mmCIF file of C-alpha atoms in Angstrom:
data_model
loop_
_atom_site.group_PDB
_atom_site.id
_atom_site.type_symbol
_atom_site.label_atom_id
_atom_site.label_comp_id
_atom_site.label_asym_id
_atom_site.label_seq_id
_atom_site.Cartn_x
_atom_site.Cartn_y
_atom_site.Cartn_z
ATOM 1 C CA MET X 254 75.295 109.195 110.505
ATOM 2 C CA ILE X 255 78.568 108.502 108.703
ATOM 3 C CA GLN X 256 79.320 104.798 108.455
ATOM 4 C CA LEU X 257 83.021 104.006 108.600
ATOM 5 C CA PRO X 258 84.646 100.804 107.342
ATOM 6 C CA PRO X 259 86.116 98.323 109.818
ATOM 7 C CA SER X 260 89.642 98.994 110.989
ATOM 8 C CA LYS X 261 91.944 97.613 108.315
ATOM 9 C CA SER X 262 94.742 97.177 110.840
ATOM 10 C CA ILE X 263 92.676 95.263 113.387
ATOM 11 C CA GLY X 264 90.804 93.318 110.702
ATOM 12 C CA ALA X 265 94.028 92.106 109.089
ATOM 13 C CA ARG X 266 95.420 90.880 112.398
ATOM 14 C CA TYR X 267 92.093 89.264 113.252
ATOM 15 C CA LEU X 268 92.094 87.328 109.966
ATOM 16 C CA VAL X 269 95.599 85.959 110.587
ATOM 17 C CA ALA X 270 94.650 84.970 114.136
ATOM 18 C CA THR X 271 91.573 83.097 112.886
ATOM 19 C CA TYR X 272 93.703 81.408 110.205
ATOM 20 C CA PHE X 273 96.028 79.961 112.833
ATOM 21 C CA SER X 274 93.180 79.118 115.210
ATOM 22 C CA GLY X 275 91.457 77.110 112.469
ATOM 23 C CA THR X 276 88.364 79.347 112.452
ATOM 24 C CA LEU X 277 88.995 81.505 109.382
ATOM 25 C CA PRO X 278 85.519 82.196 107.933
ATOM 26 C CA ALA X 279 84.842 80.965 104.404
ATOM 27 C CA ASP X 280 82.416 83.799 103.662
ATOM 28 C CA PRO X 281 83.613 87.411 103.356
ATOM 29 C CA ILE X 282 83.323 89.236 106.680
ATOM 30 C CA PHE X 283 84.680 92.660 105.636
ATOM 31 C CA GLN X 284 82.644 94.113 102.776
ATOM 32 C CA ASP X 285 83.889 97.718 102.728
ATOM 33 C CA ASN X 286 87.635 97.241 102.385
ATOM 34 C CA ASP X 287 89.393 95.720 99.365
ATOM 35 C CA ASP X 288 92.602 95.069 101.324
ATOM 36 C CA LEU X 289 90.787 92.893 103.863
ATOM 37 C CA ILE X 290 88.817 91.109 101.150
ATOM 38 C CA LEU X 291 92.070 90.294 99.322
ATOM 39 C CA LEU X 292 93.774 89.178 102.532
ATOM 40 C CA GLN X 293 90.923 86.856 103.482
ATOM 41 C CA GLN X 294 90.845 85.335 99.986
ATOM 42 C CA ALA X 295 94.600 84.741 100.060
ATOM 43 C CA LEU X 296 94.495 83.139 103.506
ATOM 44 C CA LEU X 297 91.628 80.916 102.418
ATOM 45 C CA GLU X 298 93.762 79.629 99.543
ATOM 46 C CA ILE X 299 96.470 78.577 101.990
ATOM 47 C CA PHE X 300 93.964 77.380 104.602
ATOM 48 C CA SER X 301 92.314 74.954 102.173
ATOM 49 C CA ASP X 302 92.391 71.289 103.203
ATOM 50 C CA GLU X 303 92.732 70.240 99.562
ATOM 51 C CA GLU X 304 95.969 68.970 98.055
ATOM 52 C CA PRO X 305 98.554 71.746 97.573
ATOM 53 C CA ILE X 306 98.084 73.568 94.279
ATOM 54 C CA ASP X 307 100.958 74.726 92.105
ATOM 55 C CA TYR X 308 100.279 78.438 91.707
ATOM 56 C CA GLY X 309 103.247 79.002 89.403
ATOM 57 C CA ASP X 310 100.929 79.768 86.462
ATOM 58 C CA SER X 311 98.035 81.134 88.511
ATOM 59 C CA PRO X 312 99.480 82.942 91.543
ATOM 60 C CA ILE X 313 97.728 84.412 94.543
ATOM 61 C CA ASP X 314 97.242 88.061 93.558
ATOM 62 C CA VAL X 315 97.022 90.553 96.438
ATOM 63 C CA GLY X 316 96.535 93.550 94.130
ATOM 64 C CA ALA X 317 97.950 96.745 95.638
ATOM 65 C CA SER X 318 97.650 95.588 99.246
ATOM 66 C CA GLY X 319 100.917 95.922 101.103
ATOM 67 C CA THR X 320 99.232 94.560 104.225
ATOM 68 C CA ALA X 321 98.150 91.384 102.430
ATOM 69 C CA LEU X 322 101.574 90.924 100.826
ATOM 70 C CA ARG X 323 103.464 91.159 104.108
ATOM 71 C CA PHE X 324 101.075 89.086 106.210
ATOM 72 C CA VAL X 325 100.505 86.392 103.577
ATOM 73 C CA THR X 326 104.254 86.062 102.980
ATOM 74 C CA ALA X 327 104.861 85.385 106.676
ATOM 75 C CA VAL X 328 101.874 83.033 106.928
ATOM 76 C CA CYS X 329 102.928 81.031 103.846
ATOM 77 C CA ALA X 330 106.486 80.743 105.098
ATOM 78 C CA SER X 331 105.201 79.398 108.443
ATOM 79 C CA SER X 332 102.694 76.899 106.976
ATOM 80 C CA PRO X 333 104.328 73.467 106.352
ATOM 81 C CA GLY X 334 103.441 72.126 102.911
ATOM 82 C CA ALA X 335 102.422 75.480 101.465
ATOM 83 C CA ASP X 336 103.805 76.224 97.998
ATOM 84 C CA TYR X 337 102.579 79.443 96.430
ATOM 85 C CA VAL X 338 103.572 82.366 94.269
ATOM 86 C CA ILE X 339 102.442 85.691 95.735
ATOM 87 C CA THR X 340 102.095 88.578 93.296
ATOM 88 C CA GLY X 341 100.434 91.982 93.021
ATOM 89 C CA THR X 342 100.598 95.288 91.172
ATOM 90 C CA PRO X 343 103.963 96.351 89.652
ATOM 91 C CA ARG X 344 104.258 99.133 92.268
ATOM 92 C CA LEU X 345 103.629 96.678 95.102
ATOM 93 C CA MET X 346 106.192 94.208 93.766
ATOM 94 C CA GLN X 347 108.817 96.986 93.895
ATOM 95 C CA ARG X 348 108.022 98.112 97.440
ATOM 96 C CA PRO X 349 110.673 97.181 100.032
ATOM 97 C CA MET X 350 110.327 93.659 101.433
ATOM 98 C CA ALA X 351 113.952 92.819 102.246
ATOM 99 C CA PRO X 352 113.759 93.135 106.070
ATOM 100 C CA LEU X 353 110.896 90.612 106.221
ATOM 101 C CA ILE X 354 112.180 88.295 103.484
ATOM 102 C CA ASP X 355 115.713 88.227 104.882
ATOM 103 C CA LEU X 356 114.584 87.379 108.399
ATOM 104 C CA LEU X 357 112.187 84.662 107.223
ATOM 105 C CA ARG X 358 115.002 83.113 105.171
ATOM 106 C CA GLU X 359 117.275 83.290 108.195
ATOM 107 C CA ALA X 360 114.554 81.499 110.163
ATOM 108 C CA GLY X 361 114.511 78.667 107.621
ATOM 109 C CA ALA X 362 111.745 79.694 105.193
ATOM 110 C CA GLY X 363 112.009 78.887 101.489
ATOM 111 C CA ILE X 364 111.462 82.140 99.587
ATOM 112 C CA GLN X 365 112.494 82.751 95.986
ATOM 113 C CA ALA X 366 112.260 86.268 94.543
ATOM 114 C CA LEU X 367 111.096 86.077 90.918
ATOM 115 C CA GLY X 368 111.693 89.735 90.071
ATOM 116 C CA ASP X 369 114.835 91.741 89.498
ATOM 117 C CA ASN X 370 117.013 92.742 92.453
ATOM 118 C CA ASP X 371 115.268 90.337 94.847
ATOM 119 C CA SER X 372 111.851 91.911 94.195
ATOM 120 C CA GLY X 373 108.475 90.208 93.741
ATOM 121 C CA PRO X 374 106.639 88.142 92.780
ATOM 122 C CA TYR X 375 107.759 85.663 95.451
ATOM 123 C CA ARG X 376 107.566 81.891 95.443
ATOM 124 C CA ILE X 377 107.176 80.668 99.014
ATOM 125 C CA THR X 378 107.598 77.140 100.302
ATOM 126 C CA GLY X 379 106.258 76.784 103.828
ATOM 127 C CA ASN X 380 108.204 74.959 106.535
ATOM 128 C CA SER X 381 107.957 74.151 110.214
ATOM 129 C CA LEU X 382 110.216 76.909 111.522
ATOM 130 C CA PRO X 383 112.276 76.457 114.695
ATOM 131 C CA GLY X 384 112.132 80.087 115.827
ATOM 132 C CA GLY X 385 114.500 81.597 118.396
ATOM 133 C CA ASP X 386 116.402 84.901 118.595
ATOM 134 C CA PHE X 387 116.616 87.324 115.656
ATOM 135 C CA SER X 388 117.283 91.022 115.083
ATOM 136 C CA ILE X 389 115.582 93.620 112.896
ATOM 137 C CA ARG X 390 115.751 97.392 112.519
ATOM 138 C CA GLY X 391 113.037 99.124 114.510
ATOM 139 C CA ASP X 392 112.603 101.815 111.862
ATOM 140 C CA VAL X 393 111.379 99.442 109.141
ATOM 141 C CA SER X 394 107.676 99.146 108.360
ATOM 142 C CA SER X 395 105.814 98.132 111.501
ATOM 143 C CA GLN X 396 103.929 95.608 109.352
ATOM 144 C CA PHE X 397 107.128 93.570 108.965
ATOM 145 C CA ILE X 398 107.393 93.281 112.735
ATOM 146 C CA SER X 399 103.668 92.627 113.169
ATOM 147 C CA ALA X 400 103.740 89.915 110.490
ATOM 148 C CA LEU X 401 106.556 88.122 112.318
ATOM 149 C CA MET X 402 104.797 88.466 115.667
ATOM 150 C CA LEU X 403 101.560 87.028 114.290
ATOM 151 C CA VAL X 404 103.186 83.857 112.928
ATOM 152 C CA ALA X 405 105.672 83.385 115.797
ATOM 153 C CA PRO X 406 103.330 81.367 118.057
ATOM 154 C CA TYR X 407 103.578 78.576 115.466
ATOM 155 C CA TRP X 408 107.376 78.565 115.467
ATOM 156 C CA GLU X 409 108.725 75.759 117.662
ATOM 157 C CA LYS X 410 110.591 78.065 120.075
ATOM 158 C CA GLY X 411 108.464 81.144 119.558
ATOM 159 C CA LEU X 412 110.319 84.358 118.761
ATOM 160 C CA ARG X 413 112.519 86.929 120.421
ATOM 161 C CA LEU X 414 112.919 89.835 118.023
ATOM 162 C CA ASN X 415 115.560 92.386 119.031
ATOM 163 C CA PHE X 416 115.290 95.944 117.670
ATOM 164 C CA SER X 417 118.638 97.316 116.482
ATOM 165 C CA THR X 418 117.237 100.855 116.099
ATOM 166 C CA PRO X 419 114.359 102.698 117.842
ATOM 167 C CA LEU X 420 110.837 101.642 116.909
ATOM 168 C CA VAL X 421 108.772 103.604 114.395
ATOM 169 C CA SER X 422 104.956 103.395 114.431
ATOM 170 C CA ARG X 423 105.050 101.640 117.801
ATOM 171 C CA PRO X 424 101.253 101.935 118.297
ATOM 172 C CA TYR X 425 100.733 99.450 115.444
ATOM 173 C CA ILE X 426 103.045 96.940 117.129
ATOM 174 C CA GLU X 427 101.249 97.507 120.424
ATOM 175 C CA MET X 428 97.957 96.848 118.605
ATOM 176 C CA THR X 429 99.328 93.527 117.370
ATOM 177 C CA SER X 430 100.453 92.613 120.879
ATOM 178 C CA ARG X 431 97.109 93.484 122.468
ATOM 179 C CA LEU X 432 95.108 91.577 119.855
ATOM 180 C CA MET X 433 97.314 88.491 120.209
ATOM 181 C CA GLU X 434 96.837 88.568 123.966
ATOM 182 C CA LYS X 435 93.076 88.627 123.441
ATOM 183 C CA PHE X 436 93.569 85.426 121.426
ATOM 184 C CA GLY X 437 95.485 83.780 124.286
ATOM 185 C CA VAL X 438 99.079 84.351 123.109
ATOM 186 C CA GLU X 439 101.669 85.649 125.568
ATOM 187 C CA VAL X 440 103.609 88.662 124.247
ATOM 188 C CA LYS X 441 106.242 90.817 125.943
ATOM 189 C CA LEU X 442 106.974 94.132 124.222
ATOM 190 C CA THR X 443 109.691 96.569 125.323
ATOM 191 C CA ASP X 444 111.590 99.405 123.673
ATOM 192 C CA THR X 445 114.361 97.022 122.613
ATOM 193 C CA PHE X 446 112.692 93.678 121.859
ATOM 194 C CA VAL X 447 109.468 91.715 121.563
ATOM 195 C CA GLU X 448 109.029 88.145 122.747
ATOM 196 C CA VAL X 449 106.236 85.864 121.527
ATOM 197 C CA ALA X 450 105.716 82.512 123.193
ATOM 198 C CA HIS X 451 105.034 79.271 121.331
ATOM 199 C CA ALA X 452 101.268 78.869 121.710
ATOM 200 C CA ARG X 453 97.967 78.182 120.015
ATOM 201 C CA TYR X 454 95.537 80.952 119.172
ATOM 202 C CA LYS X 455 92.256 80.644 121.055
ATOM 203 C CA VAL X 456 89.262 82.539 119.714
ATOM 204 C CA PRO X 457 87.781 84.817 122.415
ATOM 205 C CA GLU X 458 84.089 84.476 123.232
ATOM 206 C CA SER X 459 83.416 87.907 121.771
ATOM 207 C CA PHE X 460 85.558 90.125 119.581
ATOM 208 C CA GLU X 461 84.434 93.078 117.474
ATOM 209 C CA VAL X 462 86.594 94.848 114.921
ATOM 210 C CA GLU X 463 86.413 98.582 115.596
ATOM 211 C CA ALA X 464 85.465 101.231 113.056
ATOM 212 C CA ASP X 465 88.548 102.549 111.281
ATOM 213 C CA TRP X 466 90.203 105.604 112.842
ATOM 214 C CA SER X 467 92.378 106.183 109.762
ATOM 215 C CA ALA X 468 89.192 106.534 107.689
ATOM 216 C CA ALA X 469 87.693 108.773 110.386
ATOM 217 C CA SER X 470 90.576 111.218 109.919
ATOM 218 C CA PHE X 471 89.099 112.440 106.620
ATOM 219 C CA PHE X 472 85.877 113.409 108.379
ATOM 220 C CA TYR X 473 87.894 115.182 111.043
ATOM 221 C CA GLU X 474 89.449 117.045 108.118
ATOM 222 C CA ALA X 475 85.929 117.877 106.933
ATOM 223 C CA ALA X 476 84.916 119.081 110.394
ATOM 224 C CA SER X 477 87.994 121.304 110.535
ATOM 225 C CA LEU X 478 86.823 122.877 107.246
ATOM 226 C CA GLY X 479 83.385 123.682 108.633
ATOM 227 C CA ALA X 480 81.222 120.603 108.097
ATOM 228 C CA GLU X 481 78.899 120.642 111.111
ATOM 229 C CA ASN X 482 77.545 117.966 113.442
ATOM 230 C CA LEU X 483 79.301 115.073 111.757
ATOM 231 C CA GLU X 484 78.309 111.844 113.492
ATOM 232 C CA LEU X 485 80.726 108.932 113.042
ATOM 233 C CA GLU X 486 78.957 105.679 113.805
ATOM 234 C CA HIS X 487 80.588 103.111 116.134
ATOM 235 C CA LEU X 488 83.864 105.028 116.444
ATOM 236 C CA THR X 489 85.594 103.821 119.623
ATOM 237 C CA ASP X 490 86.869 106.586 121.911
ATOM 238 C CA PRO X 491 90.671 106.895 122.083
ATOM 239 C CA ASP X 492 90.897 105.664 125.681
ATOM 240 C CA ASN X 493 89.441 102.287 124.686
ATOM 241 C CA SER X 494 90.639 101.890 121.094
ATOM 242 C CA LEU X 495 93.317 99.423 119.972
ATOM 243 C CA GLN X 496 94.235 101.770 117.109
ATOM 244 C CA GLY X 497 97.181 104.121 117.262
ATOM 245 C CA ASP X 498 95.443 106.408 114.764
ATOM 246 C CA SER X 499 92.872 107.204 117.453
ATOM 247 C CA ILE X 500 95.340 110.044 118.120
ATOM 248 C CA THR X 501 93.360 111.709 115.305
ATOM 249 C CA ALA X 502 91.084 113.258 117.947
ATOM 250 C CA GLU X 503 94.021 114.831 119.779
ATOM 251 C CA LEU X 504 95.687 115.915 116.554
ATOM 252 C CA PHE X 505 92.636 117.699 115.157
ATOM 253 C CA ALA X 506 91.890 119.264 118.525
ATOM 254 C CA LYS X 507 94.929 121.423 117.657
ATOM 255 C CA LEU X 508 92.780 122.725 114.775
ATOM 256 C CA GLY X 509 89.792 123.349 117.038
ATOM 257 C CA VAL X 510 87.778 120.196 116.298
ATOM 258 C CA GLU X 511 85.884 118.932 119.349
ATOM 259 C CA SER X 512 85.014 115.225 119.629
ATOM 260 C CA THR X 513 82.077 114.107 121.741
ATOM 261 C CA PHE X 514 81.864 110.334 122.266
ATOM 262 C CA SER X 515 78.827 108.264 123.181
ATOM 263 C CA LYS X 516 77.757 104.627 122.955
ATOM 264 C CA THR X 517 76.815 105.148 119.298
ATOM 265 C CA GLY X 518 80.046 106.817 118.167
ATOM 266 C CA ALA X 519 81.435 110.348 117.927
ATOM 267 C CA THR X 520 80.091 113.784 117.015
ATOM 268 C CA LEU X 521 82.490 116.365 115.564
ATOM 269 C CA ASN X 522 82.225 120.149 115.542
ATOM 270 C CA LEU X 523 84.636 123.022 114.954
ATOM 271 C CA GLN X 524 84.953 125.117 118.108
ATOM 272 C CA THR X 525 87.948 127.309 117.274
ATOM 273 C CA ALA X 526 88.559 128.710 113.792
ATOM 274 C CA ASP X 527 91.032 131.569 114.430
ATOM 275 C CA ILE X 528 94.374 129.745 114.244
ATOM 276 C CA SER X 529 97.259 131.139 112.192
ATOM 277 C CA SER X 530 100.083 128.694 112.878
ATOM 278 C CA LEU X 531 100.981 125.549 114.783
ATOM 279 C CA PRO X 532 104.158 124.273 116.435
ATOM 280 C CA ALA X 533 105.877 121.353 114.721
ATOM 281 C CA VAL X 534 104.039 118.017 115.008
ATOM 282 C CA SER X 535 105.705 114.584 114.882
ATOM 283 C CA PHE X 536 104.015 111.903 112.793
ATOM 284 C CA ARG X 537 106.501 109.197 113.744
ATOM 285 C CA ASN X 538 103.724 106.987 115.122
ATOM 286 C CA CYS X 539 100.848 107.996 112.827
ATOM 287 C CA PRO X 540 102.095 108.516 109.246
ATOM 288 C CA ASP X 541 98.665 107.853 107.682
ATOM 289 C CA LEU X 542 97.353 111.061 109.260
ATOM 290 C CA VAL X 543 99.764 113.420 107.503
ATOM 291 C CA LEU X 544 97.648 113.997 104.375
ATOM 292 C CA PRO X 545 94.306 114.901 106.015
ATOM 293 C CA PHE X 546 96.087 117.053 108.597
ATOM 294 C CA ALA X 547 98.191 118.893 106.010
ATOM 295 C CA LEU X 548 95.210 119.512 103.709
ATOM 296 C CA ALA X 549 93.162 120.813 106.641
ATOM 297 C CA CYS X 550 95.928 123.249 107.562
ATOM 298 C CA LEU X 551 96.438 124.408 103.975
ATOM 299 C CA CYS X 552 92.740 125.035 103.406
ATOM 300 C CA ARG X 553 92.516 126.962 106.679
ATOM 301 C CA GLY X 554 95.630 129.019 105.918
ATOM 302 C CA ILE X 555 97.382 127.613 109.000
ATOM 303 C CA LYS X 556 101.173 127.457 108.865
ATOM 304 C CA PHE X 557 102.474 124.041 109.885
ATOM 305 C CA ARG X 558 105.437 121.680 109.988
ATOM 306 C CA CYS X 559 105.075 117.869 109.945
ATOM 307 C CA GLU X 560 108.165 116.026 111.181
ATOM 308 C CA ASP X 561 109.288 112.363 111.110
ATOM 309 C CA VAL X 562 107.595 111.699 107.766
ATOM 310 C CA ALA X 563 110.376 110.062 105.704
ATOM 311 C CA HIS X 564 108.504 106.751 105.623
ATOM 312 C CA LEU X 565 105.720 108.400 103.553
ATOM 313 C CA ARG X 566 107.919 107.982 100.480
ATOM 314 C CA LEU X 567 107.457 104.192 100.750
ATOM 315 C CA LYS X 568 103.672 104.044 100.966
ATOM 316 C CA GLU X 569 101.271 103.202 98.106
ATOM 317 C CA SER X 570 102.791 106.270 96.465
ATOM 318 C CA ASP X 571 105.529 108.697 97.406
ATOM 319 C CA ARG X 572 103.062 110.684 99.483
ATOM 320 C CA ILE X 573 105.439 113.570 100.073
ATOM 321 C CA ALA X 574 105.914 114.098 96.341
ATOM 322 C CA ALA X 575 102.176 113.615 95.743
ATOM 323 C CA LEU X 576 101.258 116.206 98.379
ATOM 324 C CA LEU X 577 103.690 118.805 97.057
ATOM 325 C CA THR X 578 102.694 118.304 93.421
ATOM 326 C CA GLU X 579 98.932 118.251 93.870
ATOM 327 C CA ALA X 580 98.850 121.039 96.471
ATOM 328 C CA ARG X 581 100.516 123.337 93.928
ATOM 329 C CA LYS X 582 97.444 122.888 91.730
ATOM 330 C CA LEU X 583 95.391 124.364 94.591
ATOM 331 C CA GLY X 584 97.830 127.272 94.969
ATOM 332 C CA TYR X 585 99.936 126.101 97.931
ATOM 333 C CA ASP X 586 103.736 126.037 97.767
ATOM 334 C CA ILE X 587 104.884 123.423 100.288
ATOM 335 C CA LYS X 588 108.518 122.737 101.123
ATOM 336 C CA ALA X 589 109.934 119.352 102.103
ATOM 337 C CA ASP X 590 113.230 117.790 103.028
ATOM 338 C CA GLU X 591 114.215 114.226 103.874
ATOM 339 C CA ASP X 592 112.055 113.944 106.976
ATOM 340 C CA SER X 593 109.693 116.940 107.152
ATOM 341 C CA ILE X 594 106.992 118.865 105.315
ATOM 342 C CA GLU X 595 106.452 122.559 105.931
ATOM 343 C CA TRP X 596 104.148 125.338 104.749
ATOM 344 C CA GLN X 597 104.796 128.932 105.799
ATOM 345 C CA GLY X 598 102.016 130.612 103.860
ATOM 346 C CA ASP X 599 103.643 130.655 100.403
ATOM 347 C CA THR X 600 101.076 130.618 97.591
ATOM 348 C CA LEU X 601 100.927 130.258 93.813
ATOM 349 C CA PRO X 602 98.192 130.942 91.248
ATOM 350 C CA ALA X 603 95.690 128.100 91.665
ATOM 351 C CA GLU X 604 94.535 126.101 88.680
ATOM 352 C CA GLU X 605 90.938 126.504 87.567
ATOM 353 C CA ASN X 606 88.978 123.271 88.148
ATOM 354 C CA PRO X 607 92.103 121.332 89.139
ATOM 355 C CA VAL X 608 92.279 117.582 88.512
ATOM 356 C CA VAL X 609 94.108 115.791 91.313
ATOM 357 C CA GLU X 610 96.179 112.778 90.289
ATOM 358 C CA THR X 611 95.915 110.010 92.860
ATOM 359 C CA TYR X 612 98.965 107.846 92.034
ATOM 360 C CA ASP X 613 96.974 104.677 92.829
ATOM 361 C CA ASP X 614 96.882 105.879 96.444
ATOM 362 C CA HIS X 615 93.576 105.821 98.313
ATOM 363 C CA ARG X 616 94.640 108.341 100.951
ATOM 364 C CA VAL X 617 95.693 110.937 98.358
ATOM 365 C CA ALA X 618 92.224 110.694 96.788
ATOM 366 C CA MET X 619 90.328 110.997 100.061
ATOM 367 C CA ALA X 620 92.371 113.827 101.580
ATOM 368 C CA PHE X 621 92.177 116.029 98.482
ATOM 369 C CA ALA X 622 88.474 115.307 97.908
ATOM 370 C CA VAL X 623 87.608 116.820 101.287
ATOM 371 C CA ALA X 624 89.424 120.020 100.261
ATOM 372 C CA ALA X 625 86.416 120.829 98.053
ATOM 373 C CA LEU X 626 84.790 122.202 101.222
ATOM 374 C CA LYS X 627 87.271 125.091 100.834
ATOM 375 C CA THR X 628 87.907 125.263 97.080
ATOM 376 C CA GLY X 629 84.264 124.844 96.046
ATOM 377 C CA GLU X 630 85.122 122.180 93.469
ATOM 378 C CA ILE X 631 87.841 119.625 92.981
ATOM 379 C CA ARG X 632 88.241 116.738 90.543
ATOM 380 C CA ILE X 633 89.761 113.427 91.597
ATOM 381 C CA ARG X 634 91.332 111.144 89.009
ATOM 382 C CA ASN X 635 90.716 107.382 89.346
ATOM 383 C CA PRO X 636 88.166 107.701 92.176
ATOM 384 C CA ARG X 637 87.823 103.916 92.560
ATOM 385 C CA VAL X 638 91.250 103.864 94.209
ATOM 386 C CA VAL X 639 89.479 104.590 97.523
ATOM 387 C CA GLU X 640 88.078 101.045 97.443
ATOM 388 C CA LYS X 641 91.400 99.802 98.762
ATOM 389 C CA SER X 642 90.326 100.824 102.271
ATOM 390 C CA PHE X 643 86.858 102.446 102.049
ATOM 391 C CA ILE X 644 84.568 101.171 99.288
ATOM 392 C CA ASP X 645 81.656 103.446 100.265
ATOM 393 C CA PHE X 646 83.751 106.595 100.739
ATOM 394 C CA TRP X 647 82.052 108.744 98.112
ATOM 395 C CA ASN X 648 78.556 108.058 99.472
ATOM 396 C CA GLN X 649 79.693 108.809 103.002
ATOM 397 C CA LEU X 650 81.562 111.962 101.930
ATOM 398 C CA ALA X 651 78.293 113.316 100.518
ATOM 399 C CA LYS X 652 76.982 113.424 104.104
ATOM 400 C CA THR X 653 79.394 116.300 104.806
ATOM 401 C CA GLY X 654 77.443 118.526 102.402
ATOM 402 C CA LEU X 655 79.530 117.818 99.320
ATOM 403 C CA SER X 656 78.196 116.534 96.008
ATOM 404 C CA CYS X 657 80.146 113.664 94.426
ATOM 405 C CA ARG X 658 79.443 113.096 90.718
ATOM 406 C CA PRO X 659 81.416 110.554 88.646
ATOM 407 C CA GLU X 660 82.319 111.429 85.069
ATOM 408 C CA ASN X 661 84.382 108.843 83.185
ATOM 409 C CA ASP X 662 87.486 108.240 85.347
ATOM 410 C CA ILE X 663 87.038 111.439 87.395
ATOM 411 C CA MET X 664 84.985 112.197 90.502
ATOM 412 C CA ILE X 665 83.750 115.806 90.492
ATOM 413 C CA VAL X 666 83.376 116.946 94.102
ATOM 414 C CA THR X 667 81.521 120.225 94.656
ATOM 415 C CA ARG X 668 80.327 122.186 97.664
#
């Protein structure tokens, strides 16, 4: 039985809700996900009843966690008396934050960018924010919108956030809305705006954080490459899941992977192997699934086209560039433009015993590691990068029939 980590997306929202409800646990509650551990630690710093601490010389460090950076920034800005510097890795401090920072400043938050060109680290002085009507582009990171939604109940007038362009990754915003409603907050979400009422979070009598569907996608990739009878423990079926990435089951059904759900989780098996090409698939609402899907298609020799993927350039790495560069080492010549990735069967001489660079990106490491089911062996540089979202990944991957052997800063994965 493969044990998946808790959903990072649900867990992050749950932690913010417990922060505002006054029930944030002091002990770690998510042990298999560095991002959630970092987020909980950061929220606990702000949540402390002690006198405010000047973190100018010893800032709150959220590492490489974009989720923690965005959520903690909004929480700090909405917490009267808070005065913190939020920092992280150099790559994280350069990732776009302007849509969130600009709106929080417009709402009355005190935020000072300490880096060049309004980049991080950020010094944040929390205030009691009045709230009201604001506008934001709908095609920015959904985490910006979710961060604002999560703090809005503690703004005096709540929040009406108008979308000036169509929403991207709407399922993540819907997840935020549904979780907030479970915590007693009234939310109205439409195609053009979201409204959040002024309210207090109320902890529900029972709430369980689901197993992570984004992590499950790598085992769907494994099933598509022939790993048999993979059982994913506690994976919630798509009809009942809060996670937009539960579309993984539908997506990999295109590759012949059958999902059977029960009370204990899901069982995966490959039912159809003879597929030569697929029609274009939009990843507008599920960008984290591009890498496992693309690697599955490449390793099966299935021609494909992934559309609506421009946002991948702004993830932990430029995932489009990473995919093209590292896939060439395996012998696949992928083409890409501004908003699509395509492979029409073009090949190159594959490297012998290729070493995949991971660019400090957990999903690059995991997607390429699974490809060893086809290549026979693959080497992953900086294997600890997976700890960002799935600390036990290498042990769980071994349950697919692969051997995972660390050697210095490389994980050697063999079939």
